[in-house]
CSV table of C-alpha atoms in Angstrom, one decimal:
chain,number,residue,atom,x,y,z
J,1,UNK,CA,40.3,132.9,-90.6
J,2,UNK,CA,40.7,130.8,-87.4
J,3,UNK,CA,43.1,132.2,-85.0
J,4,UNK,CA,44.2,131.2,-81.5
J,5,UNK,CA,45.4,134.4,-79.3
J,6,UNK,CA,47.5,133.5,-76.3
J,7,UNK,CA,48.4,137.1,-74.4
J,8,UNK,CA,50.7,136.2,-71.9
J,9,UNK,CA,54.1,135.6,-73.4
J,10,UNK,CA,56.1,134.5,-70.0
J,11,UNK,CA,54.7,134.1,-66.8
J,12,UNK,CA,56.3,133.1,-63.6
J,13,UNK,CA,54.6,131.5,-60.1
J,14,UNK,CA,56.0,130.1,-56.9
J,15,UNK,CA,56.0,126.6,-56.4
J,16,UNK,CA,52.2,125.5,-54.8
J,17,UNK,CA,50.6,128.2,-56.3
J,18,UNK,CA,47.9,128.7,-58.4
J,19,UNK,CA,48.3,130.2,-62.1
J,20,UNK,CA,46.0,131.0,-64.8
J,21,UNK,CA,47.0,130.5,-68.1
J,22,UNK,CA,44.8,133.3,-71.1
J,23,UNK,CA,43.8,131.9,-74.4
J,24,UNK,CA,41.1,133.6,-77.0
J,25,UNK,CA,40.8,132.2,-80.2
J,26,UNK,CA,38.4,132.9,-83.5
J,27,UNK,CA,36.6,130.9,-85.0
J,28,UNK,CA,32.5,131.6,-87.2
J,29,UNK,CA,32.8,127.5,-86.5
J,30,UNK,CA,29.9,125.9,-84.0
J,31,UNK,CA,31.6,122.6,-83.9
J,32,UNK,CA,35.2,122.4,-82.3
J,33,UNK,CA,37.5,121.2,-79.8
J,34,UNK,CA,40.1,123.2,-77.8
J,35,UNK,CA,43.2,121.7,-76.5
J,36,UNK,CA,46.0,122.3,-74.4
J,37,UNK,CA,49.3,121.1,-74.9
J,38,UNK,CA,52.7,121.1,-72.6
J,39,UNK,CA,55.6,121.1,-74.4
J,40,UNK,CA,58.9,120.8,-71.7
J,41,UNK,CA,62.6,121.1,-72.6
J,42,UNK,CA,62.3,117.9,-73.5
J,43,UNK,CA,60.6,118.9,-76.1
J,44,UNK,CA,57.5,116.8,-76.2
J,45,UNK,CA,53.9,118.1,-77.1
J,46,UNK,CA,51.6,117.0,-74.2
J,47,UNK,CA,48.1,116.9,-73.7
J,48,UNK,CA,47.3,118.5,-70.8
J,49,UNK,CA,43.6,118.7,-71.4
J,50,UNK,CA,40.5,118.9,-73.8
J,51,UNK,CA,37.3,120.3,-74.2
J,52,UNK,CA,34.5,119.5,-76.4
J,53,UNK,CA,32.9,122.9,-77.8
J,54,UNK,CA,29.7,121.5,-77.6
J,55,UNK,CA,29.9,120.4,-73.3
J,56,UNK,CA,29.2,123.4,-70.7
J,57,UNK,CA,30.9,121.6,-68.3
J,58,UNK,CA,34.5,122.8,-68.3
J,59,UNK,CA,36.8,120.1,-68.3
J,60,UNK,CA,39.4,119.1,-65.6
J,61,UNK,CA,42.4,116.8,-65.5
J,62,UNK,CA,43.5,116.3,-61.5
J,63,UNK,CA,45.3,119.8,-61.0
J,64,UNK,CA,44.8,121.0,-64.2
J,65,UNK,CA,41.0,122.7,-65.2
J,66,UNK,CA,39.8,125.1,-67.8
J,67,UNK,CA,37.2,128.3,-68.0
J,68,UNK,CA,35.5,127.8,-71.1
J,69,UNK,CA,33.5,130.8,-72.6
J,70,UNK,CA,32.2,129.8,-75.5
J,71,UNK,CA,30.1,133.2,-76.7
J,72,UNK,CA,33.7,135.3,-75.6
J,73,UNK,CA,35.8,132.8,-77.3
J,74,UNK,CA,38.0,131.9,-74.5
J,75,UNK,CA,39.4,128.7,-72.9
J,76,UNK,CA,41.9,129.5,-70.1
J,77,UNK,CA,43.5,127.1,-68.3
J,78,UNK,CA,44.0,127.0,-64.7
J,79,UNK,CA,47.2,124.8,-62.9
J,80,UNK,CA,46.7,124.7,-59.4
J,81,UNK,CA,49.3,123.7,-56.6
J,82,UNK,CA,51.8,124.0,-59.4
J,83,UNK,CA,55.1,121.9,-59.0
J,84,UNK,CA,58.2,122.1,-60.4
J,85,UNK,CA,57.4,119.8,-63.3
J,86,UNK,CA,55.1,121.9,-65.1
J,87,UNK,CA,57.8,124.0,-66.2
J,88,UNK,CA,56.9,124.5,-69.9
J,89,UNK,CA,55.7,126.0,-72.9
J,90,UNK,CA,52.3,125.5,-72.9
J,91,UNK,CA,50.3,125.9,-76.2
J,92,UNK,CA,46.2,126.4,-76.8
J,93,UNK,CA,44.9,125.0,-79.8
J,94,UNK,CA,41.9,124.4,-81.5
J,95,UNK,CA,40.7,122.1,-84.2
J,96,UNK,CA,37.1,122.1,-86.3
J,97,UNK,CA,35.2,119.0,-86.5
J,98,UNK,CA,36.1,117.1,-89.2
J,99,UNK,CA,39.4,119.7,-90.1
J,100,UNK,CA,43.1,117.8,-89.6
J,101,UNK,CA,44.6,121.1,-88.9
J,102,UNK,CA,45.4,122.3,-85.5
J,103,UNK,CA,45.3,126.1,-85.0
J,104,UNK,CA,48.1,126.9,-82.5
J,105,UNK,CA,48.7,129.9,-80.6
J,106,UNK,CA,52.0,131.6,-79.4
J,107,UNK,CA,52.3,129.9,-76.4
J,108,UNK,CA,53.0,131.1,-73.0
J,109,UNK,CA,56.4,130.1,-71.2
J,110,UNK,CA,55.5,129.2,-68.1
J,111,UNK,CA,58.2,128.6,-65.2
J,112,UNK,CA,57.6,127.0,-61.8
J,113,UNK,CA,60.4,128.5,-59.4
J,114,UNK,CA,61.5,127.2,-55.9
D,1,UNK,CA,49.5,103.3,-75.1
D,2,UNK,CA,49.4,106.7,-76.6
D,3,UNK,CA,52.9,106.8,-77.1
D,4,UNK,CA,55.1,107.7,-81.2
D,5,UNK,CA,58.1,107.4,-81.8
D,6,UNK,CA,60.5,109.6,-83.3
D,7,UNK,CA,64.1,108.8,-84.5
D,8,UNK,CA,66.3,109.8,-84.9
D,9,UNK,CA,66.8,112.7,-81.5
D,10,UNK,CA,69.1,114.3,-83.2
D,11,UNK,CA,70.3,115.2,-86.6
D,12,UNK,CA,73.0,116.9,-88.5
D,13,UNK,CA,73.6,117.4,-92.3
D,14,UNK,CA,75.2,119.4,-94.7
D,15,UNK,CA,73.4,121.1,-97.7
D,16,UNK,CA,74.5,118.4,-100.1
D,17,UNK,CA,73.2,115.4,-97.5
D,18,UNK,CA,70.3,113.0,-98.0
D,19,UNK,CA,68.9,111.9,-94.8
D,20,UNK,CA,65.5,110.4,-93.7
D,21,UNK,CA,63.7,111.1,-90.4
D,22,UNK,CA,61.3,108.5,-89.2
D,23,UNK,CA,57.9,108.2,-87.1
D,24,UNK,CA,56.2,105.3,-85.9
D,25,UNK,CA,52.5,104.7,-84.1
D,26,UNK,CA,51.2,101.4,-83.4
D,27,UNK,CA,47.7,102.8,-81.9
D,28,UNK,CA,46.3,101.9,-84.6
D,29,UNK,CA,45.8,105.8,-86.0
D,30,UNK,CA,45.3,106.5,-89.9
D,31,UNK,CA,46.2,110.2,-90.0
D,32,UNK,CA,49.8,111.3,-89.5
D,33,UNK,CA,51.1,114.5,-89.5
D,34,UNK,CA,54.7,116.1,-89.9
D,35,UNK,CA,54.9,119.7,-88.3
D,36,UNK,CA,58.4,121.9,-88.0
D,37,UNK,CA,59.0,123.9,-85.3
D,38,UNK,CA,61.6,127.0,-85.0
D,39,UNK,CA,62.8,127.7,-81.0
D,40,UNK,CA,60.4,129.4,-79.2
D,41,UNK,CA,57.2,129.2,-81.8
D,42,UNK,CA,54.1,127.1,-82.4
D,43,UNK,CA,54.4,124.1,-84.5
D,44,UNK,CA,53.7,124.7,-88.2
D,45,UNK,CA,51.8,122.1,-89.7
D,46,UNK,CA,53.5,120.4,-93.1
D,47,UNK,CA,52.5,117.5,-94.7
D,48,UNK,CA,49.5,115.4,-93.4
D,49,UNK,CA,48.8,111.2,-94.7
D,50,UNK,CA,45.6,109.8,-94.5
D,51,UNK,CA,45.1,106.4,-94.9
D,52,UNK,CA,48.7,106.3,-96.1
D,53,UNK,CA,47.4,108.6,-99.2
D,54,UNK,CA,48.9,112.6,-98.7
D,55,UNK,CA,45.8,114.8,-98.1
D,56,UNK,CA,47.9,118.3,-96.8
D,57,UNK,CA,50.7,119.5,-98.4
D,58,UNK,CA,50.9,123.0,-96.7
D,59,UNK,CA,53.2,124.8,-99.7
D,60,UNK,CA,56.4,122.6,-98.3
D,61,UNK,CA,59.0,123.0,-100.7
D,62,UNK,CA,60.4,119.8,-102.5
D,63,UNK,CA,63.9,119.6,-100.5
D,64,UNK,CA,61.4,117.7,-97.9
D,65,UNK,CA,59.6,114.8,-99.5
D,66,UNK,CA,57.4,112.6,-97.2
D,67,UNK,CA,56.4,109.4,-97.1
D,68,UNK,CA,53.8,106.8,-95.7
D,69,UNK,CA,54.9,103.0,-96.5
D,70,UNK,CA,52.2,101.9,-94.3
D,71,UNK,CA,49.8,102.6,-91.5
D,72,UNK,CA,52.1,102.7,-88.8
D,73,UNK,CA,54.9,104.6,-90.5
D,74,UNK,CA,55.8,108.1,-91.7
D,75,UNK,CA,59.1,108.8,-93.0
D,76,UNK,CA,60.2,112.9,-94.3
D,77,UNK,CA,63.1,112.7,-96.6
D,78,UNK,CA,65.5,115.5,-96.6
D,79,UNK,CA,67.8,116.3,-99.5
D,80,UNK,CA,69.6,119.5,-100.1
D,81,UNK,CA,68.4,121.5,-97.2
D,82,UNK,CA,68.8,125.1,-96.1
D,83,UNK,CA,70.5,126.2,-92.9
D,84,UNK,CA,66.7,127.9,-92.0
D,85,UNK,CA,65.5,124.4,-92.0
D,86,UNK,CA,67.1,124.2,-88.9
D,87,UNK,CA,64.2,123.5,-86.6
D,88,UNK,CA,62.7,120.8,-84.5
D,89,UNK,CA,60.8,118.3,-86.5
D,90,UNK,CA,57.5,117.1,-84.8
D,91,UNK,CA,55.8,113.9,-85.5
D,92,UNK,CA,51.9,113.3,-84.8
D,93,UNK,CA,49.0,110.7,-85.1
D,94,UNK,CA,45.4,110.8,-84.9
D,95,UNK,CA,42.0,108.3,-85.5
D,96,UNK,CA,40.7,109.2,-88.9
D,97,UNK,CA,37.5,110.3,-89.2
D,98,UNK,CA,35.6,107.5,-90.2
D,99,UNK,CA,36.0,106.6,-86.6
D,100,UNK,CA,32.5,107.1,-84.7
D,101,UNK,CA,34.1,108.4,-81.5
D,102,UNK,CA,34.4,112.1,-82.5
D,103,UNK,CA,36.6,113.7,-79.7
D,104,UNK,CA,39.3,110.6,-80.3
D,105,UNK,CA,39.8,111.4,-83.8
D,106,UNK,CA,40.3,115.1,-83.4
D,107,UNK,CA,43.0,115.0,-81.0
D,108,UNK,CA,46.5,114.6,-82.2
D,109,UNK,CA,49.8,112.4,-80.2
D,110,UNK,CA,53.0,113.9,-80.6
D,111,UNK,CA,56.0,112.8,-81.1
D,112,UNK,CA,59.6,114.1,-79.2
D,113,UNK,CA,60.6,115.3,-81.9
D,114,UNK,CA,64.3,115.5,-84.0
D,115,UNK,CA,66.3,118.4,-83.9
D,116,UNK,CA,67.6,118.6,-87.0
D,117,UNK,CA,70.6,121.4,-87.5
D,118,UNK,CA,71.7,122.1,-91.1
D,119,UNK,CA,75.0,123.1,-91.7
């Protein structure tokens, strides 16, 4: 069974700071992508950023980067100088190549304060 | 333009109500997707279309009857709903997988969703 593990249910930062978001998943899968998305009170899913499971190079997205460790299974993600605006839920995810399903973890609720 | 469209934001019915919700892409994607999502959860997938033909139905029961008319539309009828269908309804799209570009068609665009409340 593929499963996505997010361990950090809330989390809270100052404004400008840097935050590390925790995500494990399982998968006996070689060929993937890992995703993750934003979701705000507004309520729409975002991609923030992706990685191909097959690329070394961790993938970044202006503030936003991941730490992807392919043989432990996780895919963090890392927000630096964090503003107010990424007040969220954000959601890891995982799809197998050639799958249509997206395997969702818990999500973390992360708030930006002041 | 990565951008669907959900309508309508809002919805409510009663238990004897028939109402539609409605999704449109125009990025030219052939795979849509209807998830629901209860308040402070993951999206659960329901129904996916591909190529307009239905190819997941995750075990949704009948009161929820999709619908693709055509490439660039998903409907999800509703009729005689439950007050735990309360939930937000998301909308997605993706390339199919005939496309050559592999990342592309593996990612999915969301919709904003309708909050749909059941009464």
């Amino acid at each position: 069974a593929q499963t996505v593990t997010q361990s950090q249910p809330e989390m809270s930062v100052q404004e400008a700071e840097t935050v590390t978001l925790s995500c494990t998943y399982d998968t006996s899968e070689n060929n993937y992508y890992l995703f993750w998305y934003k979701q705000p009170p507004s309520r729409q899913m975002i991609l923030v950023i992706r990685q191909e499971a097959y690329k070394q190079q961790n993938a970044t997205e202006n503030r936003f980067s991941v730490n992807f460790q392919k043989a432990a299974k996780s895919f963090s993600l890392k927000i630096s100088d964090s503003q107010l605006g990424d007040t969220a839920m954000y959601f890891c995810a995982f799809i197998i190549q050639g799958a249509q399903k997206l395997v969702f973890g818990q999500g973390t609720r992360l708030t930006i304060n002041p | 333009d990565t951008e669907v469209t959900q309508t309508p934001k809002h919805l409510v019915m009663g238990m004897t109500n028939k109402k539609s919700l409605k999704c449109e892409q125009h990025m030219g994607h052939r795979a849509m997707y209807w998830y629901k999502q209860k308040a402070k959860k993951p999206p659960e997938l329901m129904f996916v279309y591909s190529y307009e033909k239905l190819s997941i139905n995750e075990s949704v029961p009948s009161r929820f009857s999709p619908e693709c008319p055509n490439s660039s539309l998903l409907n999800l009828h509703l009729h005689a709903l439950q007050p735990e269908d309360s939930a937000l309804y998301l909308c997605a799209s993706s390339q199919e997988q005939k496309t050559s570009i592999k990342l592309a068609k593996n990612i999915q665009y969301f919709g904003a969703g309708t909050r749909l409340s059941v009464l």
